[in-house]
XYZ file of C-alpha atoms in Angstrom:
554
model
C -6.933 -5.282 0.938
C -9.371 -5.556 -1.839
C -9.889 -9.219 -0.833
C -10.938 -10.203 -4.382
C -10.182 -13.842 -3.847
C -13.412 -15.824 -4.200
C -13.920 -17.582 -1.033
C -15.343 -20.837 0.029
C -18.395 -18.866 1.200
C -19.506 -18.427 -2.469
C -22.560 -20.452 -3.510
C -22.139 -23.586 -5.552
C -21.722 -23.336 -9.369
C -21.012 -25.499 -12.442
C -17.550 -26.963 -13.217
C -17.154 -24.060 -15.772
C -17.323 -21.589 -12.881
C -14.637 -23.470 -11.059
C -12.433 -23.335 -14.038
C -13.139 -19.447 -14.269
C -12.123 -19.083 -10.580
C -8.908 -20.873 -11.167
C -8.084 -18.579 -14.134
C -9.127 -15.596 -11.975
C -6.609 -16.578 -9.321
C -4.003 -16.681 -11.975
C -4.777 -13.177 -13.152
C -6.230 -14.356 -16.333
C -9.257 -12.056 -15.898
C -10.611 -11.918 -19.567
C -10.647 -15.732 -19.899
C -12.487 -15.974 -16.539
C -14.926 -13.422 -17.578
C -15.730 -15.160 -20.830
C -16.349 -18.500 -18.904
C -18.741 -16.706 -16.415
C -20.701 -14.974 -19.152
C -21.136 -18.361 -21.012
C -22.382 -19.916 -17.697
C -24.894 -16.985 -17.236
C -26.174 -17.563 -20.780
C -27.032 -21.134 -19.797
C -28.296 -20.165 -16.395
C -28.999 -16.486 -15.939
C -29.634 -17.055 -12.162
C -26.246 -18.622 -11.484
C -25.143 -16.552 -8.409
C -21.558 -17.757 -8.385
C -21.125 -16.650 -12.057
C -22.562 -13.214 -11.418
C -20.210 -12.861 -8.409
C -17.365 -13.987 -10.616
C -18.168 -11.201 -13.119
C -18.316 -8.670 -10.233
C -14.961 -9.776 -8.882
C -13.340 -9.523 -12.504
C -14.770 -5.934 -12.499
C -13.162 -5.265 -9.201
C -9.717 -6.621 -10.201
C -9.852 -4.645 -13.477
C -10.793 -1.526 -11.560
C -14.152 -1.145 -13.068
C -15.936 0.061 -10.003
C -19.193 1.262 -11.299
C -19.778 -1.975 -13.224
C -18.725 -3.978 -10.139
C -21.230 -2.073 -8.004
C -24.043 -2.538 -10.506
C -23.150 -6.345 -10.745
C -23.242 -7.015 -6.949
C -26.265 -4.794 -6.442
C -28.129 -6.994 -8.869
C -27.098 -10.192 -7.196
C -28.290 -8.703 -3.738
C -31.585 -7.328 -5.100
C -32.510 -10.087 -7.536
C -30.773 -13.288 -6.895
C -29.521 -13.761 -3.255
C -30.130 -11.006 -0.645
C -27.601 -11.218 2.070
C -24.880 -13.072 -0.057
C -21.716 -12.213 1.887
C -19.391 -12.170 -1.075
C -21.749 -9.979 -3.009
C -21.863 -7.605 0.014
C -18.161 -7.759 0.291
C -17.626 -6.943 -3.396
C -20.067 -4.029 -3.200
C -18.298 -2.776 -0.228
C -14.927 -2.837 -2.045
C -16.500 -1.036 -5.029
C -18.194 1.614 -2.893
C -15.011 2.426 -1.112
C -13.168 2.953 -4.356
C -16.144 5.188 -5.479
C -15.523 7.419 -2.373
C -18.576 6.184 -0.376
C -16.637 5.198 2.649
C -19.435 5.007 5.167
C -21.409 2.813 2.771
C -18.385 0.526 2.308
C -18.209 0.271 6.216
C -21.782 -0.638 6.499
C -21.590 -3.200 3.695
C -18.537 -4.760 5.221
C -20.391 -5.149 8.563
C -23.265 -6.827 6.918
C -20.934 -9.030 4.958
C -19.254 -10.362 8.135
C -22.572 -10.713 9.917
C -23.535 -13.340 7.237
C -20.032 -14.863 7.210
C -18.460 -14.466 10.660
C -15.766 -17.049 10.105
C -14.327 -15.655 6.851
C -10.989 -14.055 7.679
C -10.720 -12.254 4.268
C -14.164 -10.527 4.745
C -13.359 -9.667 8.315
C -9.819 -8.139 7.450
C -11.509 -5.925 4.719
C -14.161 -4.795 7.439
C -11.335 -3.826 9.780
C -9.428 -2.090 7.032
C -12.318 0.059 5.873
C -13.138 0.963 9.540
C -9.523 1.829 10.266
C -9.436 4.256 7.320
C -12.127 6.280 9.020
C -10.962 5.876 12.390
C -9.238 8.886 14.083
C -8.366 7.126 17.344
C -5.201 5.067 17.084
C -6.145 3.061 20.068
C -9.338 2.060 18.454
C -7.501 1.132 15.279
C -5.200 -1.079 17.307
C -8.204 -2.763 18.966
C -9.901 -3.439 15.552
C -6.790 -5.097 14.186
C -6.082 -7.059 17.405
C -9.685 -8.424 17.222
C -8.926 -9.644 13.641
C -5.557 -11.080 14.743
C -6.947 -12.812 17.749
C -9.649 -14.433 15.795
C -7.839 -15.502 12.757
C -4.067 -15.232 12.819
C -3.105 -15.903 16.527
C -4.766 -19.385 16.637
C -2.571 -20.485 13.764
C 0.503 -19.163 15.514
C -0.531 -21.155 18.685
C -1.037 -24.282 16.525
C 2.060 -23.887 14.350
C 4.862 -26.562 14.286
C 7.874 -25.236 16.397
C 10.645 -23.950 14.315
C 13.688 -26.217 14.435
C 16.344 -25.402 17.116
C 19.060 -23.149 15.715
C 22.192 -24.876 14.726
C 25.526 -23.729 16.095
C 26.371 -22.161 12.737
C 23.038 -20.198 12.773
C 23.791 -18.919 16.274
C 26.939 -17.242 15.021
C 26.214 -13.440 15.134
C 28.958 -12.624 12.793
C 27.699 -14.646 9.891
C 25.753 -13.537 6.806
C 21.973 -13.520 7.425
C 19.439 -15.003 5.203
C 16.841 -12.307 4.665
C 13.474 -12.968 2.889
C 10.869 -10.464 1.448
C 7.211 -11.511 0.855
C 5.201 -9.143 -1.281
C 2.354 -9.094 -3.865
C 3.482 -5.848 -5.196
C 6.824 -6.437 -6.844
C 5.730 -5.050 -10.131
C 4.754 -1.482 -11.402
C 3.435 -0.518 -7.942
C 4.354 1.931 -5.432
C 6.323 -0.621 -3.327
C 8.647 -1.181 -6.256
C 9.952 2.398 -6.210
C 11.013 1.725 -2.548
C 12.387 -1.736 -3.002
C 14.301 -1.640 -6.398
C 17.170 0.476 -4.677
C 17.231 -1.845 -1.689
C 17.537 -5.102 -3.998
C 20.115 -3.305 -6.045
C 22.372 -2.111 -3.049
C 22.076 -5.154 -0.687
C 25.675 -6.227 0.358
C 26.028 -9.940 -0.514
C 28.643 -10.179 2.219
C 26.097 -9.169 4.819
C 22.832 -10.646 3.535
C 21.663 -13.442 1.293
C 18.405 -12.296 -0.221
C 15.361 -14.342 -0.958
C 12.235 -12.977 -2.508
C 8.789 -14.728 -2.317
C 6.626 -12.849 -4.986
C 2.836 -13.442 -4.534
C 1.742 -11.229 -7.281
C 1.821 -10.824 -11.068
C 5.098 -10.205 -13.206
C 5.781 -7.412 -15.328
C 8.855 -5.477 -16.759
C 9.437 -3.995 -13.209
C 9.497 -7.468 -11.769
C 12.216 -8.529 -14.273
C 14.336 -5.547 -13.507
C 14.118 -6.120 -9.639
C 14.610 -9.879 -9.938
C 17.952 -9.299 -11.785
C 19.265 -7.946 -8.354
C 18.153 -10.947 -6.288
C 19.988 -14.272 -6.124
C 16.958 -16.289 -4.969
C 13.606 -15.241 -6.503
C 10.528 -17.347 -6.193
C 7.099 -16.785 -7.690
C 4.719 -18.430 -5.176
C 1.394 -17.024 -6.230
C -0.319 -20.468 -6.423
C 1.053 -21.766 -3.205
C -1.368 -22.150 -0.211
C -0.365 -20.304 2.935
C 0.543 -23.494 4.641
C 2.801 -24.541 1.734
C 4.415 -21.159 1.526
C 5.249 -21.264 5.079
C 6.871 -24.632 4.861
C 8.740 -23.559 1.671
C 10.126 -20.443 3.544
C 11.133 -22.641 6.411
C 12.987 -24.941 4.145
C 15.345 -22.050 3.212
C 16.083 -21.405 6.975
C 15.443 -17.676 6.551
C 16.580 -15.694 9.567
C 14.575 -12.405 9.074
C 11.475 -12.471 6.998
C 10.121 -9.105 5.826
C 6.421 -8.639 4.939
C 6.088 -5.856 2.325
C 2.269 -5.963 1.836
C 0.693 -5.534 5.260
C -2.996 -6.035 4.688
C -3.149 -5.070 1.125
C -3.944 -7.202 -1.870
C -1.487 -10.168 -2.376
C -0.538 -10.295 1.321
C 0.270 -13.714 2.878
C -0.381 -12.821 6.508
C -1.689 -16.306 7.364
C 1.542 -17.783 6.076
C 3.485 -15.647 8.384
C 1.004 -16.346 11.254
C 2.128 -19.901 11.009
C 5.752 -18.615 11.942
C 7.763 -18.966 8.838
C 10.940 -17.611 10.265
C 12.355 -16.791 13.668
C 12.265 -13.005 13.206
C 9.290 -11.562 11.249
C 9.013 -7.887 10.293
C 6.478 -5.786 8.447
C 7.563 -2.813 6.418
C 6.134 -0.336 3.724
C 3.007 -2.213 2.684
C 0.682 -0.314 5.024
C 0.803 2.369 7.595
C -1.203 0.443 10.338
C -0.325 -2.157 12.741
C -1.405 -5.656 11.899
C -2.609 -6.936 15.134
C -1.098 -10.388 15.068
C 1.307 -11.915 17.635
C 3.566 -13.588 14.961
C 4.637 -10.220 13.599
C 7.590 -9.272 15.869
C 8.618 -5.871 14.437
C 7.479 -3.068 12.304
C 10.074 -0.997 10.587
C 9.555 2.732 10.920
C 11.523 5.919 11.705
C 11.516 8.746 14.400
C 9.325 11.080 12.390
C 6.608 8.567 11.212
C 6.561 6.952 14.736
C 7.575 9.572 17.466
C 8.365 8.184 21.010
C 5.108 7.226 22.552
C 3.469 5.807 19.440
C 4.628 2.203 20.688
C 1.290 1.786 22.590
C -0.719 1.876 19.362
C 1.119 -1.108 17.669
C 0.955 -4.849 18.426
C 4.358 -5.150 16.926
C 7.589 -3.841 18.503
C 8.730 -0.768 16.683
C 12.158 -0.759 15.274
C 13.322 2.688 14.195
C 15.548 3.592 11.241
C 16.920 7.091 10.704
C 14.855 7.134 7.485
C 11.969 4.659 6.782
C 12.768 4.022 3.196
C 14.441 4.869 -0.206
C 12.924 6.203 -3.460
C 13.803 5.482 -6.946
C 12.104 7.780 -9.374
C 10.821 6.412 -12.727
C 13.543 6.413 -15.417
C 11.317 8.509 -17.790
C 10.129 11.700 -16.296
C 10.637 14.923 -18.221
C 10.850 18.095 -16.133
C 9.175 21.396 -17.296
C 11.051 24.212 -15.627
C 8.327 26.823 -16.259
C 4.922 26.598 -14.522
C 2.287 25.494 -17.175
C -0.044 28.271 -16.077
C 2.244 30.792 -18.117
C 1.559 28.826 -21.193
C -2.127 27.953 -20.531
C -3.184 31.391 -19.231
C -4.684 29.758 -16.132
C -3.441 27.607 -13.186
C -4.140 23.915 -13.075
C -4.482 21.774 -9.982
C -4.118 17.962 -10.092
C -5.070 15.057 -7.788
C -2.593 12.168 -8.470
C -3.557 9.846 -5.720
C -5.468 6.630 -6.062
C -9.028 7.760 -6.558
C -10.402 5.574 -3.700
C -8.692 8.062 -1.524
C -10.784 10.945 -2.993
C -13.672 11.171 -0.570
C -16.702 13.456 -1.152
C -15.425 15.707 1.642
C -12.129 16.132 -0.233
C -14.047 16.872 -3.528
C -15.944 19.606 -1.632
C -12.830 21.090 -0.451
C -11.553 21.228 -4.004
C -14.801 22.665 -5.466
C -14.343 25.632 -2.913
C -10.957 26.339 -4.265
C -12.355 26.444 -7.850
C -15.159 28.775 -6.705
C -12.677 31.121 -5.172
C -10.406 30.996 -8.172
C -12.689 31.179 -11.171
C -10.009 30.496 -13.750
C -8.483 27.457 -12.078
C -8.797 24.104 -13.599
C -8.686 20.731 -11.834
C -7.364 17.426 -13.211
C -8.683 14.208 -11.518
C -7.035 10.936 -12.102
C -9.080 7.793 -11.722
C -8.299 4.121 -11.519
C -10.331 3.258 -14.688
C -8.247 2.088 -17.678
C -10.822 3.269 -20.132
C -11.503 7.131 -20.605
C -15.299 6.696 -21.140
C -15.498 4.626 -17.978
C -13.415 7.095 -16.081
C -15.839 9.917 -16.848
C -18.953 7.557 -16.018
C -17.304 6.845 -12.695
C -16.316 10.361 -11.610
C -18.809 12.754 -13.413
C -21.849 11.822 -11.481
C -20.126 12.503 -8.231
C -18.919 15.982 -9.418
C -22.389 16.886 -10.617
C -23.900 15.948 -7.388
C -21.456 18.156 -5.589
C -22.032 21.104 -7.847
C -18.609 21.301 -9.728
C -17.958 23.590 -12.713
C -17.503 20.640 -15.001
C -16.166 22.939 -17.819
C -13.053 23.384 -15.594
C -12.509 19.767 -14.704
C -10.518 17.215 -16.659
C -11.201 13.565 -15.775
C -8.480 11.217 -16.760
C -8.198 7.449 -16.938
C -5.367 5.592 -15.521
C -2.145 6.428 -17.464
C 0.810 4.331 -18.213
C 3.810 5.278 -15.951
C 5.636 7.248 -18.564
C 2.641 9.326 -19.506
C 1.802 9.748 -15.782
C 5.292 11.208 -15.226
C 4.655 13.904 -17.833
C 1.720 15.448 -15.922
C 4.146 18.058 -14.343
C 4.031 19.762 -17.758
C 0.250 19.993 -17.543
C -0.465 20.956 -13.972
C 1.055 23.589 -11.548
C 0.086 22.291 -8.030
C -0.773 18.751 -6.696
C -3.510 18.240 -4.130
C -3.158 15.619 -1.504
C -6.086 13.586 -0.064
C -7.341 13.041 3.526
C -7.858 11.051 5.608
C -5.552 8.798 3.593
C -2.627 10.764 2.092
C -0.423 10.048 -0.729
C 2.805 8.039 -0.519
C 4.757 7.336 -3.650
C 2.704 9.736 -5.604
C 3.870 12.447 -3.212
C 7.374 11.812 -4.112
C 6.433 11.490 -7.832
C 4.742 14.923 -7.575
C 7.873 16.442 -6.069
C 10.061 14.756 -8.821
C 7.807 16.323 -11.500
C 8.335 19.690 -9.968
C 4.891 20.026 -8.302
C 4.355 21.402 -4.843
C 1.805 19.454 -2.998
C -0.561 20.722 -0.254
C -1.444 18.319 2.553
C -3.451 18.233 5.682
C -1.658 17.299 8.985
C -2.896 13.901 9.857
C -4.059 12.091 12.935
C -2.454 8.749 12.326
C 0.369 7.282 10.141
C -1.870 6.663 7.146
C -3.053 10.291 7.173
C 0.326 11.553 7.841
C 2.583 10.047 5.133
C 2.720 13.103 2.952
C 3.274 15.509 5.854
C 6.185 13.303 7.055
C 7.709 13.227 3.701
C 7.452 16.980 3.192
C 8.629 17.938 6.566
C 11.739 15.719 6.104
C 12.499 17.589 2.845
C 12.041 21.033 4.390
C 8.684 21.755 2.721
C 6.866 22.439 6.039
C 5.048 25.406 4.627
C 2.832 23.029 2.418
C 1.553 21.242 5.432
C -1.672 22.753 6.968
C -3.732 21.892 10.024
C -7.387 22.547 8.771
C -9.549 22.795 5.738
C -9.510 26.615 5.622
C -5.793 26.809 5.675
C -5.784 24.102 2.965
C -7.760 26.208 0.678
C -5.827 29.376 1.474
C -2.580 27.639 0.811
C -3.602 26.389 -2.596
C -4.910 29.806 -3.509
C -1.670 31.474 -2.327
C 0.536 29.084 -4.351
C -1.564 29.853 -7.482
C -0.539 33.503 -7.013
C 3.156 32.752 -6.515
C 4.484 32.187 -10.013
C 8.067 32.842 -9.063
C 7.777 30.350 -6.032
C 6.349 27.609 -8.444
C 9.250 28.254 -10.828
C 11.889 28.038 -8.160
C 10.540 24.841 -6.892
C 10.659 23.358 -10.381
C 14.296 24.323 -10.629
C 15.441 22.923 -7.237
C 13.009 20.078 -6.319
C 15.010 17.209 -7.976
C 18.210 18.443 -6.538
C 16.708 18.482 -3.089
C 15.337 14.909 -3.436
C 18.642 13.682 -4.729
C 20.434 15.168 -1.731
C 17.954 13.642 0.785
C 17.887 10.414 2.638
C 15.274 9.202 0.121
C 17.948 8.741 -2.522
C 20.945 7.799 -0.381
C 20.585 4.281 -1.389
C 23.812 2.751 -0.085
C 23.387 4.479 3.301
C 19.775 3.506 3.694
C 20.343 -0.202 2.689
C 23.400 -0.478 4.946
C 21.157 0.835 7.836
C 18.502 -1.755 6.908
C 20.989 -4.497 7.039
C 22.251 -3.196 10.387
C 18.609 -3.236 11.605
C 18.255 -6.951 10.560
C 21.443 -7.817 12.374
C 20.353 -6.158 15.539
C 16.967 -7.871 15.468
C 18.739 -11.243 15.009
C 20.908 -10.378 17.975
C 17.667 -9.656 19.945
C 16.494 -13.110 18.899
C 19.764 -14.781 20.160
C 19.393 -12.786 23.448
C 15.741 -13.728 23.864
C 14.807 -10.136 24.467
C 14.109 -7.128 22.324
C 16.878 -4.993 23.691
C 18.187 -3.160 20.474
C 15.260 -1.102 18.923
C 16.798 1.328 16.583
C 19.479 1.397 13.986
C 21.854 3.800 15.876
C 23.185 1.014 17.935
C 26.579 -0.352 16.997
C 26.325 -3.939 15.914
C 29.719 -4.805 17.403
C 28.641 -3.481 20.895
C 25.432 -5.624 20.537
C 27.434 -8.699 19.754
C 29.599 -8.098 22.789
C 26.448 -8.204 24.940
C 25.768 -11.876 23.981
C 26.982 -14.637 26.143
C 30.456 -15.736 25.316
C 29.508 -18.895 23.620
C 27.022 -17.171 21.351
C 29.299 -14.236 20.621
C 32.087 -16.384 19.381
C 29.815 -18.607 17.270
């Protein structure tokens, strides 16, 4: 979560600042920025306006400028301002300074101990660095116990189920809540689900808490009930969802930006499930299940989750971008040198990861490296990344720093690079599948928890176990070996898409039918009053037969 919502803990400001904050909440960042700058021209010491500028920098991915703005506030205007500390923590995290991000998050919460947004960010950044899953669970449970669970305890009871709703054979109402139903990694997993849901089995409702784009329009065309609820409060959203008598409500954001965990904490539906949005437990009692699979969450991992795990045979589907040309020959044959590329969100690129990549470049003096950033401007991308590379002693003449690219351009990078490099301790997800679709092998480190293990799980499921390594030395050796294997790189390019198309990732009808079966089994568990059926291999008919006669017959 990049908790960029300006909170009540911000200092007071002029009415112009209040208007700017409303525009900010609506995603109208440039207009908000103009008002903040005008306010600062009238009063150069207006803390709230300065913080507003910093938050606009955060939401527009301008991390260096955000860090400079918040540092100025803390040094010159208001030392200890919790929102400035939080904003600086977010910026430092995206600049790869994870320990500094943790320290700043701790300081922010020390100054504002009752702000749930700041505290959730603190938990998230610490969990990213945490190698002990038991400690990760403890961190999230502390947050849930302090902020989410009291809302659950105080929530109005859900209405008693009518006789019709207790009929286990009826069509279920399934709702999805997400802030990421746009050009975002979640969309590549959810579009095939929305397109293949069986209207005889489920009636689909979507509650979108984020901005709209062309991807949103494409997905919304498959959904009978789509609601843009960005401006609703958590309490109003909970009541709105309740008014639709949703049976199973699915959270797709986890604790990432745009989530509505506190709406779900108020118990918006009888069965509440988290899926896809993040790879950690959420630590709140109102979240009943977490959808996963047997590989991502092997037996025994239940103890590290506050939710009950419900296992599918495959955790999700993948719909590749429509425009993605495939180069069948490794680009190194044309360029005369191998090119490595990091495609993951640059916040995942720690200094430790950069040092590993520098070692590879040192051992292969003709190799080049492409680094993608989140910056939307090339000059700013270089300004953000180059100082880090200089500090670590990179051969800058062999490094290409790229701004954030439009998706169609991003998907042409398989024609530039030969091998993709995964990050650690947070691995790729959608970018790993994008890399494979482009014909790029990807080398990843075996992780210690789900967020560090995503790429390894994907590769193992596709039969690419040889690209999963267990330590840094093996990572370097594997990349060096791949650069020597031109025939292997060519073969992968010629077979990668067919392997993906034949895999569970693109078996859309099968995966969506399995998901619907999971929802039905969760609903039967609710009617039983116990969580008896916890994987999708159970036969729904047999589960219905286990219900008391009255419930079984509807």
